[in-house]
Short mmCIF file of C-alpha atoms in Angstrom, two decimals:
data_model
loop_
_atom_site.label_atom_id
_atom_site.label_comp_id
_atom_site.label_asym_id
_atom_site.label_seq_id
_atom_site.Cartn_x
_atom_site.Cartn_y
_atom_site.Cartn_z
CA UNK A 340 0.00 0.00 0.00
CA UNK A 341 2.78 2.28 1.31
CA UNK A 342 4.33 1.17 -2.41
CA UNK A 343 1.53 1.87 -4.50
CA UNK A 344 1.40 5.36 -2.68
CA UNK A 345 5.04 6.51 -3.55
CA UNK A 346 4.80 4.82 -7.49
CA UNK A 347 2.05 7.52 -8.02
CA UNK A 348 3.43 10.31 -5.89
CA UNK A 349 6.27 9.54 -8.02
CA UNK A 350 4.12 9.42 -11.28
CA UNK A 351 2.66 12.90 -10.47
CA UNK A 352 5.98 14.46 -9.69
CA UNK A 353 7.49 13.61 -12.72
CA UNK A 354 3.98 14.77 -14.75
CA UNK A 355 4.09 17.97 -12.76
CA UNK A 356 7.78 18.84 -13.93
CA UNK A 357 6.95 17.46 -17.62
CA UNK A 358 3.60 19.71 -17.72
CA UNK A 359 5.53 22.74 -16.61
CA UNK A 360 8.63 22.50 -18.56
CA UNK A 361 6.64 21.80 -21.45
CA UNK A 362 4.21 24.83 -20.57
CA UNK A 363 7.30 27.02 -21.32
CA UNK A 364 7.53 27.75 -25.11
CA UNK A 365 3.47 28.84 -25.01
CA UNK A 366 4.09 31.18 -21.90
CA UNK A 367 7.54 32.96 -24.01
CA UNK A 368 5.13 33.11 -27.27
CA UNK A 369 2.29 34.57 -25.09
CA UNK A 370 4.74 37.29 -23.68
CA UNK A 371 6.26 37.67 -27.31
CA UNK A 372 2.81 38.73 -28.63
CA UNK A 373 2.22 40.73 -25.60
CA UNK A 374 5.57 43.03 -26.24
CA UNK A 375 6.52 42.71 -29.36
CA UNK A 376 9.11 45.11 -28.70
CA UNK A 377 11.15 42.80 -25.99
CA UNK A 378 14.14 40.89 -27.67
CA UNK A 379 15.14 37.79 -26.29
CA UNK A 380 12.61 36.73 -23.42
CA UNK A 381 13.45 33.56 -23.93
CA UNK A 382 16.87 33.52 -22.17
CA UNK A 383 14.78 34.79 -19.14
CA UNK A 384 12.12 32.75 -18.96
CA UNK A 385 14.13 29.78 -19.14
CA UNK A 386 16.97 30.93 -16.49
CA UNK A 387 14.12 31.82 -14.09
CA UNK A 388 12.82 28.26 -14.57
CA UNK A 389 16.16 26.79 -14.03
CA UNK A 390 17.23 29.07 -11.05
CA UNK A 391 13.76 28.41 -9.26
CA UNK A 392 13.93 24.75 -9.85
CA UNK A 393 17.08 24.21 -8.14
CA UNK A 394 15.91 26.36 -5.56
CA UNK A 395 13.26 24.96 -4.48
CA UNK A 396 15.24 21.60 -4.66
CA UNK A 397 17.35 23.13 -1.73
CA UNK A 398 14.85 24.42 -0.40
CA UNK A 399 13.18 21.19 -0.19
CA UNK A 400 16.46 19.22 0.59
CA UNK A 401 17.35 22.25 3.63
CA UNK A 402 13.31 21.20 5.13
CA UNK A 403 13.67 17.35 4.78
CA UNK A 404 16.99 17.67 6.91
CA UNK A 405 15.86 19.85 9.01
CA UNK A 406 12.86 17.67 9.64
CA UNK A 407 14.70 14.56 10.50
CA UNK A 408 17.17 16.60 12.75
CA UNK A 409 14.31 17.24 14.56
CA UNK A 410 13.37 13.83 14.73
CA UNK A 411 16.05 12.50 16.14
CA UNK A 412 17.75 10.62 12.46
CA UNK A 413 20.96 9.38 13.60
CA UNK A 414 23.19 9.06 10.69
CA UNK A 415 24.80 5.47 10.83
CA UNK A 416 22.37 3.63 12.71
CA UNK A 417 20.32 0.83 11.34
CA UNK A 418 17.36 1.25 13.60
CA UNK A 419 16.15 4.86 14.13
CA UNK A 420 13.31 5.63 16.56
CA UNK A 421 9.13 5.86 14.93
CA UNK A 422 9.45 9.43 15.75
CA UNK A 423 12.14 9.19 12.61
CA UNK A 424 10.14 6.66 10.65
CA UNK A 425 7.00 8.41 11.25
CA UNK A 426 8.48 11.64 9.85
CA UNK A 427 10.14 10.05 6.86
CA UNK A 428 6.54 8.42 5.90
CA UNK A 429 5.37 12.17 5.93
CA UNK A 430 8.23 13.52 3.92
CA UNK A 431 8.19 11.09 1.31
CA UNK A 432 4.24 10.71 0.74
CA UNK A 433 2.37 13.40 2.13
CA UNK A 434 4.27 16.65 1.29
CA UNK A 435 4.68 15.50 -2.09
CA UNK A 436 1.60 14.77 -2.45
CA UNK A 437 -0.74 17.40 -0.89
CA UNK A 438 2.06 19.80 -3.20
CA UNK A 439 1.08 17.81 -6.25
CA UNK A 440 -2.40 18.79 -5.53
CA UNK A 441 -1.58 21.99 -4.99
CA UNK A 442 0.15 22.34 -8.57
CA UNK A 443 -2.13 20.47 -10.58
CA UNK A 444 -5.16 23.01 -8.70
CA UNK A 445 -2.90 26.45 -9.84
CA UNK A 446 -2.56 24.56 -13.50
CA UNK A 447 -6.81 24.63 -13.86
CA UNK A 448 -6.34 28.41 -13.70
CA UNK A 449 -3.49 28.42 -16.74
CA UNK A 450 -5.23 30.69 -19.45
CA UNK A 451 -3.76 29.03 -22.42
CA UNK A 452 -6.01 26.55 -24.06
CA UNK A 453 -5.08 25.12 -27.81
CA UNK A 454 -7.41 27.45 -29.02
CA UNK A 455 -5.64 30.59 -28.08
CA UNK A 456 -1.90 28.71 -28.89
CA UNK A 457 -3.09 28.67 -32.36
CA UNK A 458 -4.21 32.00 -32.16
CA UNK A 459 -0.83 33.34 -30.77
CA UNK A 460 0.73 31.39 -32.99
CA UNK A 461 -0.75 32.86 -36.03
CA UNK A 462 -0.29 36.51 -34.55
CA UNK A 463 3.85 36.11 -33.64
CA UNK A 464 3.35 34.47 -37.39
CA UNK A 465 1.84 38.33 -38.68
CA UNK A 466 4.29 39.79 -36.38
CA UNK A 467 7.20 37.89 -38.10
CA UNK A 468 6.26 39.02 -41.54
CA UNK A 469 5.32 42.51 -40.94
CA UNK A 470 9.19 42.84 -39.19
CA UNK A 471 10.65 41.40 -42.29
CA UNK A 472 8.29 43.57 -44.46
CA UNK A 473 9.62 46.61 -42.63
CA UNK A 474 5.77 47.35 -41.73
CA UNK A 475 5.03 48.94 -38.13
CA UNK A 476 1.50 48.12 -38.19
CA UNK A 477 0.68 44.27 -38.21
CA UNK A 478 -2.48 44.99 -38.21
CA UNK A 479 -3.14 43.02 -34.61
CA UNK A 480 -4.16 45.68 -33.08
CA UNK A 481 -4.40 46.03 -29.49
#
């Protein structure tokens, strides 16, 4: 049971990090058509996700220690107290998890459906052309 628990807390972690990192291109071409005028948002948006990432990896790493510090862990031993088992249980299923929940609840609110990619998609595409064209007005409006 304790198995089956971790597989899909594992399952949703790795779905969670696939989602977002795949979420990235659509949130720099959303931007893009918002200011046309910024060059190179891309290195920004992707640095930001990479800095916060490992960030909240430490973070996350910094917490779990902490946690079993408080515990009692003692490094070495082969039998550590429930107090220690107990908070391992906690730090390996139930943080993950309720913060699984908590990501896949802020991703209902992500205003990008397919609808408006292709839409964006076809505007940076009118954007594109009028800046080869030499033409300030695209004719997007705003």
């Amino acid at each position: 049971q304790q198995c089956t628990a971790n597989v899909l807390t594992s399952f949703y972690a790795l779905l969670l990090l696939l989602v977002c990192r795949s979420m990235l291109p659509d949130v720099v071409d959303h931007f893009r058509l918002l200011n046309p005028h910024a060059k190179g948002p891309e290195t920004i948006f992707y640095s930001s996700y990479v800095f916060f990432t490992k960030m909240s990896a430490g973070i996350g790493l910094g917490i779990s220690a902490a946690s079993l510090e408080f515990a009692g862990y003692k490094t070495g031993m082969c039998r550590q107290s429930s107090t220690v088992i107990l908070t391992l249980k906690i730090l390996i299923g139930a943080v993950p998890a309720i913060l699984i929940v908590i990501g896949l609840s802020i991703l209902l609110f992500y205003p990008i459906t397919e609808k408006s990619r292709k839409e964006t998609e076809f505007a940076l595409e009118l954007l594109r052309a009028a800046s080869l064209t030499g033409c300030q007005d695209s004719g997007l409006g705003k």
